[in-house]
XYZ file of C-alpha atoms in Angstrom:
472
model
C -7.678 100.250 -49.201
C -11.189 99.351 -48.606
C -14.345 101.533 -48.257
C -13.819 101.775 -44.552
C -10.186 102.703 -44.900
C -9.158 104.245 -48.056
C -6.893 106.382 -49.989
C -7.420 109.322 -52.130
C -9.042 111.520 -54.637
C -9.043 113.994 -57.496
C -8.404 117.707 -57.431
C -8.398 119.285 -54.077
C -8.583 116.093 -52.010
C -7.358 117.655 -48.907
C -10.632 119.450 -48.567
C -12.332 116.193 -47.516
C -11.717 113.625 -44.913
C -11.507 110.091 -46.397
C -15.098 109.320 -45.477
C -16.357 112.713 -46.812
C -14.536 112.090 -50.021
C -16.110 108.633 -50.266
C -19.562 110.229 -49.861
C -18.563 112.814 -52.434
C -17.298 110.438 -55.036
C -20.304 108.102 -54.428
C -22.590 111.049 -55.049
C -20.623 111.902 -58.114
C -21.200 108.339 -59.351
C -24.959 108.654 -58.814
C -25.046 112.022 -60.607
C -23.198 110.643 -63.547
C -25.492 107.635 -63.757
C -28.403 110.088 -63.889
C -26.821 112.217 -66.592
C -25.911 109.288 -68.816
C -22.184 109.938 -68.837
C -19.319 107.443 -68.712
C -20.172 106.520 -65.115
C -23.555 105.264 -66.271
C -21.793 101.992 -67.056
C -21.063 101.498 -63.345
C -24.397 100.122 -62.267
C -25.602 98.103 -65.370
C -24.386 95.314 -67.459
C -21.937 96.097 -70.161
C -23.552 96.869 -73.552
C -20.933 94.660 -75.341
C -20.928 90.992 -74.595
C -17.133 90.867 -74.286
C -16.581 94.143 -72.356
C -14.128 93.622 -69.480
C -15.482 94.323 -65.978
C -13.527 95.927 -63.197
C -14.891 95.758 -59.615
C -13.450 98.085 -56.998
C -14.360 99.784 -53.698
C -15.751 103.293 -54.530
C -13.157 105.413 -52.829
C -11.946 107.888 -55.502
C -14.409 106.656 -58.181
C -13.980 109.830 -60.150
C -10.333 109.114 -60.643
C -10.925 105.517 -61.540
C -13.468 106.557 -64.170
C -11.290 109.191 -65.559
C -8.426 106.768 -65.951
C -10.975 104.515 -67.690
C -11.663 107.321 -70.157
C -7.907 107.611 -70.861
C -7.700 103.813 -71.291
C -10.502 103.965 -73.777
C -8.705 106.657 -75.681
C -5.496 104.762 -75.815
C -6.848 101.242 -76.522
C -10.361 101.859 -78.078
C -12.075 99.808 -75.400
C -14.676 100.917 -72.850
C -14.399 99.304 -69.529
C -17.406 98.267 -67.385
C -16.615 99.778 -64.080
C -18.427 98.182 -61.083
C -17.942 100.060 -57.749
C -19.136 98.064 -54.741
C -20.198 100.194 -51.884
C -20.718 99.013 -48.310
C -19.072 95.827 -47.192
C -16.869 95.348 -50.306
C -15.209 92.141 -49.200
C -18.377 90.374 -48.378
C -20.227 91.429 -51.520
C -17.259 90.572 -53.831
C -16.667 87.292 -52.196
C -20.322 86.314 -52.863
C -19.853 87.332 -56.511
C -16.640 85.304 -56.921
C -18.175 82.298 -55.321
C -21.098 82.578 -57.769
C -18.686 82.990 -60.727
C -20.160 86.382 -61.533
C -18.683 87.953 -64.777
C -15.946 90.056 -63.110
C -12.611 90.135 -64.822
C -10.404 92.244 -62.568
C -11.025 93.309 -58.970
C -9.138 94.711 -55.981
C -8.155 92.749 -52.915
C -6.462 93.610 -49.710
C -3.477 91.231 -48.972
C -5.233 89.135 -46.505
C -8.356 88.970 -48.731
C -6.240 87.914 -51.681
C -4.795 85.024 -49.659
C -8.273 83.787 -48.713
C -9.602 84.136 -52.280
C -6.613 82.491 -53.871
C -7.023 79.545 -51.576
C -10.623 79.395 -52.576
C -9.619 79.147 -56.243
C -10.940 82.637 -57.296
C -7.724 84.230 -58.253
C -5.744 83.515 -61.417
C -1.886 84.046 -60.885
C -0.171 86.131 -63.501
C 3.204 84.473 -63.592
C 2.753 83.253 -67.191
C 1.944 86.758 -68.473
C 4.222 88.812 -70.615
C 6.378 91.430 -68.902
C 5.901 90.025 -65.362
C 9.565 89.618 -64.661
C 10.274 93.179 -65.936
C 7.548 94.500 -63.759
C 8.894 92.626 -60.737
C 12.457 94.038 -61.386
C 11.122 97.672 -61.129
C 9.364 97.256 -57.869
C 10.470 98.060 -54.287
C 11.706 94.554 -52.998
C 9.161 94.385 -50.118
C 6.215 94.915 -52.380
C 7.501 92.375 -54.859
C 7.750 89.734 -52.131
C 4.423 90.691 -50.658
C 2.645 89.930 -53.961
C 3.625 86.295 -53.886
C 1.073 83.598 -52.777
C 1.640 81.115 -49.962
C 2.629 78.346 -50.199
C 3.331 78.084 -53.922
C 4.962 81.478 -54.451
C 2.665 82.420 -57.442
C 2.354 86.129 -58.299
C -1.209 87.095 -57.424
C -1.586 90.390 -59.281
C -0.225 93.872 -59.635
C -0.277 96.557 -56.906
C -3.052 98.994 -56.943
C -1.647 100.942 -53.963
C 0.155 100.313 -50.660
C -1.508 101.689 -47.487
C 1.713 102.101 -45.660
C 4.152 102.045 -44.295
C 3.341 103.634 -41.003
C 5.428 106.607 -39.803
C 5.530 108.575 -36.543
C 3.797 111.886 -37.113
C 4.872 114.695 -34.783
C 3.000 117.828 -33.585
C 5.929 120.343 -33.408
C 3.780 122.987 -31.644
C 3.320 120.590 -28.705
C 6.766 119.060 -28.820
C 8.416 122.449 -29.163
C 6.566 123.753 -26.077
C 8.092 120.833 -24.120
C 11.550 121.572 -25.465
C 11.698 118.843 -28.087
C 12.485 120.617 -31.382
C 12.566 119.404 -34.973
C 15.857 119.618 -36.889
C 17.391 118.256 -40.032
C 19.496 115.843 -37.850
C 18.119 112.406 -37.662
C 19.825 111.699 -34.335
C 17.882 114.588 -32.676
C 14.615 112.477 -32.962
C 13.434 109.651 -30.757
C 15.191 106.463 -31.823
C 13.211 104.074 -29.564
C 9.638 103.777 -28.279
C 10.921 104.115 -24.826
C 12.259 107.590 -25.843
C 8.740 108.460 -27.224
C 7.113 107.262 -23.963
C 9.537 109.390 -21.886
C 8.841 112.487 -23.878
C 5.084 111.695 -23.684
C 5.320 111.505 -19.963
C 7.100 114.832 -19.770
C 4.516 116.524 -22.000
C 1.646 115.173 -19.898
C 3.270 116.123 -16.658
C 3.837 119.636 -17.965
C 0.119 119.940 -18.799
C 0.731 120.773 -22.495
C -1.726 118.093 -23.602
C -3.629 115.377 -21.767
C -3.009 112.462 -24.155
C 0.386 112.926 -25.896
C 0.258 109.685 -27.858
C -2.512 108.970 -30.446
C -2.220 105.321 -31.599
C -4.258 104.044 -34.548
C -6.435 101.738 -32.316
C -9.676 102.823 -33.981
C -12.668 100.549 -34.324
C -11.983 98.666 -37.536
C -9.854 95.814 -38.858
C -7.491 98.508 -40.208
C -7.139 100.040 -36.715
C -5.619 98.072 -33.889
C -4.386 95.136 -36.106
C -2.487 97.373 -38.531
C -1.113 99.379 -35.621
C 0.079 96.109 -33.984
C 1.928 94.866 -37.177
C 3.612 98.226 -37.806
C 4.781 98.673 -34.215
C 5.927 95.042 -33.906
C 7.931 95.106 -37.143
C 9.800 98.208 -35.825
C 10.970 96.049 -32.882
C 11.981 93.072 -35.110
C 8.847 90.994 -34.610
C 7.775 89.312 -37.895
C 5.310 86.869 -36.248
C 5.849 83.917 -38.677
C 8.534 82.351 -40.934
C 8.016 81.828 -44.695
C 6.237 78.499 -44.025
C 3.665 80.264 -41.822
C 4.982 78.601 -38.746
C 4.570 81.060 -35.732
C 7.771 82.542 -34.527
C 6.297 84.956 -31.906
C 5.741 84.182 -28.277
C 6.304 85.485 -24.731
C 10.095 85.551 -25.430
C 9.988 87.653 -28.584
C 9.521 91.446 -29.194
C 5.744 91.125 -29.295
C 5.559 91.016 -25.524
C 7.573 94.267 -25.325
C 5.070 95.933 -27.722
C 1.979 94.914 -25.881
C 3.488 95.678 -22.585
C 4.124 99.135 -23.794
C 0.645 99.507 -25.096
C -0.624 98.439 -21.598
C 1.682 101.042 -20.081
C 0.252 103.788 -22.308
C -3.224 102.724 -21.384
C -2.637 102.518 -17.685
C -0.845 105.895 -17.539
C -3.499 107.748 -19.647
C -0.957 108.655 -22.255
C -3.521 107.773 -25.049
C -7.273 108.673 -25.247
C -9.046 105.543 -24.171
C -12.028 106.455 -26.379
C -9.839 105.618 -29.361
C -11.113 102.055 -29.199
C -14.688 103.228 -29.927
C -13.779 105.818 -32.642
C -13.933 105.470 -36.317
C -10.779 106.438 -38.325
C -12.191 109.759 -39.044
C -12.698 110.613 -35.439
C -9.148 109.595 -34.675
C -7.834 111.874 -37.532
C -10.029 114.704 -36.290
C -8.568 114.482 -32.811
C -5.060 114.681 -34.233
C -5.915 117.659 -36.517
C -7.273 119.551 -33.439
C -3.634 119.565 -32.092
C -4.509 117.490 -29.009
C -1.480 115.089 -29.300
C 2.215 115.056 -29.684
C 2.840 111.704 -31.449
C 0.728 109.784 -34.000
C 1.755 106.469 -35.411
C -0.182 106.080 -38.620
C -0.015 105.515 -42.346
C 2.473 107.927 -44.051
C 0.198 109.006 -46.850
C -2.153 110.712 -44.315
C -0.086 113.821 -44.696
C -2.204 114.819 -47.655
C -5.142 115.157 -45.225
C -3.255 116.533 -42.183
C -1.351 119.295 -44.062
C -4.453 120.932 -45.487
C -5.377 124.127 -43.541
C -8.971 123.450 -44.419
C -8.801 120.302 -42.259
C -6.287 121.083 -39.544
C -5.865 124.856 -39.377
C -2.648 125.905 -37.724
C -1.579 122.249 -37.291
C -1.175 122.078 -41.104
C 2.178 123.771 -40.760
C 3.237 122.274 -37.519
C 3.030 118.527 -38.138
C 6.122 116.664 -39.079
C 7.303 113.151 -39.275
C 10.020 111.285 -37.384
C 12.816 110.572 -39.874
C 12.751 106.941 -38.833
C 10.285 104.693 -37.140
C 11.416 104.179 -33.553
C 12.258 100.680 -32.428
C 14.987 98.254 -32.260
C 15.226 97.756 -36.071
C 13.298 100.854 -37.382
C 11.650 98.556 -39.897
C 8.154 99.261 -41.340
C 5.810 96.953 -43.097
C 3.270 96.872 -45.836
C 0.093 96.858 -43.732
C -2.519 97.629 -46.447
C -1.179 96.250 -49.764
C -4.044 96.318 -52.206
C -3.802 94.188 -55.320
C -5.389 94.150 -58.773
C -6.240 90.420 -59.326
C -7.801 88.431 -62.154
C -10.736 86.231 -61.634
C -10.712 82.587 -62.664
C -13.840 82.789 -64.890
C -13.332 81.059 -68.204
C -11.985 83.361 -71.027
C -10.406 82.992 -74.472
C -6.738 83.689 -75.019
C -7.711 86.950 -76.729
C -9.715 88.104 -73.733
C -6.970 87.151 -71.330
C -4.539 89.301 -73.368
C -7.063 92.230 -73.194
C -7.462 91.785 -69.524
C -3.687 91.727 -68.893
C -3.464 94.924 -70.982
C -6.064 96.506 -68.616
C -4.287 95.307 -65.481
C -0.957 96.652 -66.659
C -2.566 99.979 -67.356
C -3.924 100.328 -63.855
C -1.096 98.572 -62.179
C 2.087 99.475 -64.161
C 2.430 101.490 -67.386
C -0.012 102.940 -69.987
C 0.274 102.454 -73.803
C 2.898 105.205 -74.002
C 5.049 103.542 -71.310
C 4.199 106.138 -68.642
C 3.327 105.105 -65.152
C 0.267 107.348 -65.586
C -2.003 105.906 -62.962
C 0.690 105.395 -60.320
C 1.899 108.964 -60.720
C -1.602 110.407 -60.495
C -2.339 108.659 -57.161
C 0.989 109.801 -55.823
C 0.442 113.389 -57.043
C -3.237 113.663 -55.708
C -3.115 111.610 -52.600
C 0.390 110.633 -51.662
C -0.505 106.801 -52.105
C 2.555 104.726 -52.206
C 3.417 103.501 -55.562
C 5.388 100.251 -55.772
C 7.949 101.652 -58.210
C 10.866 103.828 -57.158
C 10.740 105.489 -60.589
C 7.646 107.353 -59.556
C 9.483 109.289 -56.875
C 11.894 110.642 -59.432
C 9.150 112.365 -61.318
C 9.477 116.153 -60.600
C 5.668 116.689 -60.538
C 5.247 113.902 -57.986
C 7.985 115.222 -55.739
C 6.603 118.797 -55.974
C 3.056 117.602 -55.022
C 4.128 115.396 -52.135
C 6.462 118.140 -50.782
C 3.466 120.455 -50.300
C 2.118 117.997 -47.703
C 5.314 117.776 -45.607
C 6.701 119.909 -42.817
C 7.588 123.209 -44.521
C 10.986 123.854 -42.815
C 12.104 120.412 -43.549
C 10.235 119.498 -46.727
C 13.278 118.316 -48.714
C 14.513 116.178 -45.835
C 11.008 114.813 -45.125
C 10.611 113.797 -48.742
C 13.777 111.742 -48.398
C 12.639 110.271 -45.112
C 9.336 109.355 -46.691
C 10.982 107.676 -49.648
C 13.464 105.768 -47.500
C 10.653 104.517 -45.239
C 8.756 103.137 -48.223
C 11.909 101.745 -49.820
C 12.708 99.645 -46.729
C 9.125 98.450 -46.017
C 8.991 94.698 -45.432
C 6.174 92.305 -46.544
C 4.419 90.848 -43.543
C 4.192 87.043 -44.264
C 1.371 86.446 -41.887
C -1.055 88.211 -44.127
C -0.533 85.512 -46.714
C -1.986 82.752 -44.460
C -5.488 81.692 -45.634
C -6.524 81.632 -42.052
C -5.091 84.997 -41.237
C -8.320 87.044 -41.150
C -9.880 84.424 -38.834
C -6.953 84.793 -36.472
C -6.993 88.562 -36.763
C -10.611 89.016 -35.658
C -10.034 87.097 -32.397
C -6.609 88.727 -31.798
C -8.063 92.181 -32.101
C -10.856 91.479 -29.561
C -8.426 89.893 -27.098
C -6.129 92.851 -27.092
C -8.781 95.516 -26.879
C -11.241 93.837 -24.593
C -9.302 91.494 -22.437
C -5.892 93.159 -22.184
C -6.731 96.867 -22.320
C -10.366 97.495 -21.175
C -11.026 94.598 -18.811
C -7.401 93.881 -17.793
C -8.382 90.209 -17.450
C -5.294 89.136 -19.524
C -1.890 90.428 -18.944
C 0.320 91.283 -22.017
C 2.156 87.925 -21.591
C -1.158 85.918 -21.333
C -2.377 87.720 -24.438
C 0.784 86.860 -26.416
C 0.450 83.183 -25.331
C -3.307 83.084 -26.314
C -2.407 84.642 -29.756
C 0.237 81.956 -30.320
C -1.962 79.138 -29.381
C -4.616 80.360 -31.618
C -2.297 80.704 -34.554
C -0.902 77.118 -33.933
C -4.435 75.748 -33.815
C -5.430 77.402 -37.067
C -2.215 76.370 -38.727
C -2.906 72.739 -37.905
C -6.452 73.050 -39.071
C -5.582 74.478 -42.481
C -2.317 72.676 -43.315
């Protein structure tokens, strides 16, 4: 989760959109600095020469700092917290290249691949408890944490922004005769069924744009929407050796062809390509759409009456992701990583202790940090154990469709349990490919129509092959 697409906050997070909460927590940091409290350490050098430094994007800084307080109480160490506002990736990359004194930092999956290839991430395979930690994870998250091509374990999971689910506006769908039940078979099983219902809803004049895809203007917009949709149709893009497997004869063409159909038939709001994520979410919360394919944790925003009014009790989730396989993927896997700056064995042990606290268990053996993020923002924890916690379950159920809260909790868990690691994010050239891919889909295929879906797929494949040859 980065500063332009992030997860969640302290008490009462539903009263804020993600951007509003970002501004609030940033303001909280500034106020704390002025008052000389714990957060004063965020913007200056550590007072102790050997104090550990943790760099992070400043979404939910108040939670991060409060967890640091708990860490200090348990271990007797004060952590030098360094939030990086603005363009986190660019700023942190500059710091890593300059060998700045940063010990632990967050990295989205694609960023981690790039920074590991550059020699800025220290793998953790040789650290104590790693195998135990792996054994407790969801399989998909465990696999996603491995580096390519050497299979090294890059760090522990801070959170996973995903998987996607298909949100439903039951008020709109009910008006068209498509009602929610506890029976999985009563819901759309394929994207063609979703499209058919959307056409019917539009024809009946219930809403103008029944489908709200996450094609907003950011690298977490159209690209993440594409990977999530493609995986549901069995399109995994590459093999474990990063050799492309997609092309005009694979499910990717089906996905892009459907996107073009939605666009041409005005089933989606075309302004989505110019919106920020907050504008997209606001459009959904106004009740203007029937379906919304987006990250499942967003329920903590959508279910709050302060944000979405009547829709707060009318939005539901499809029990399964429509598609040929119903698979979902880990689009936004954020890792806690160690830098490669020189440190003593004793400092390495201290750093590992800190990483385990934020990424696994505290000194008492409790998954304190993971449970807190789950309770307060529905962020996916990589450990099934978290979902057995009664307080976590009670908190998440408050954000689900009231008539089917128990069923929805199970649907949410099953979706997260089966989420698959997208290998293409592990390629060091992935981000270079993604930028061009996104522009081609949005500008050439959708807006201009200068490339057909098939031509777009062929172009994407040729670009991947070219970069593969360049970097291998």
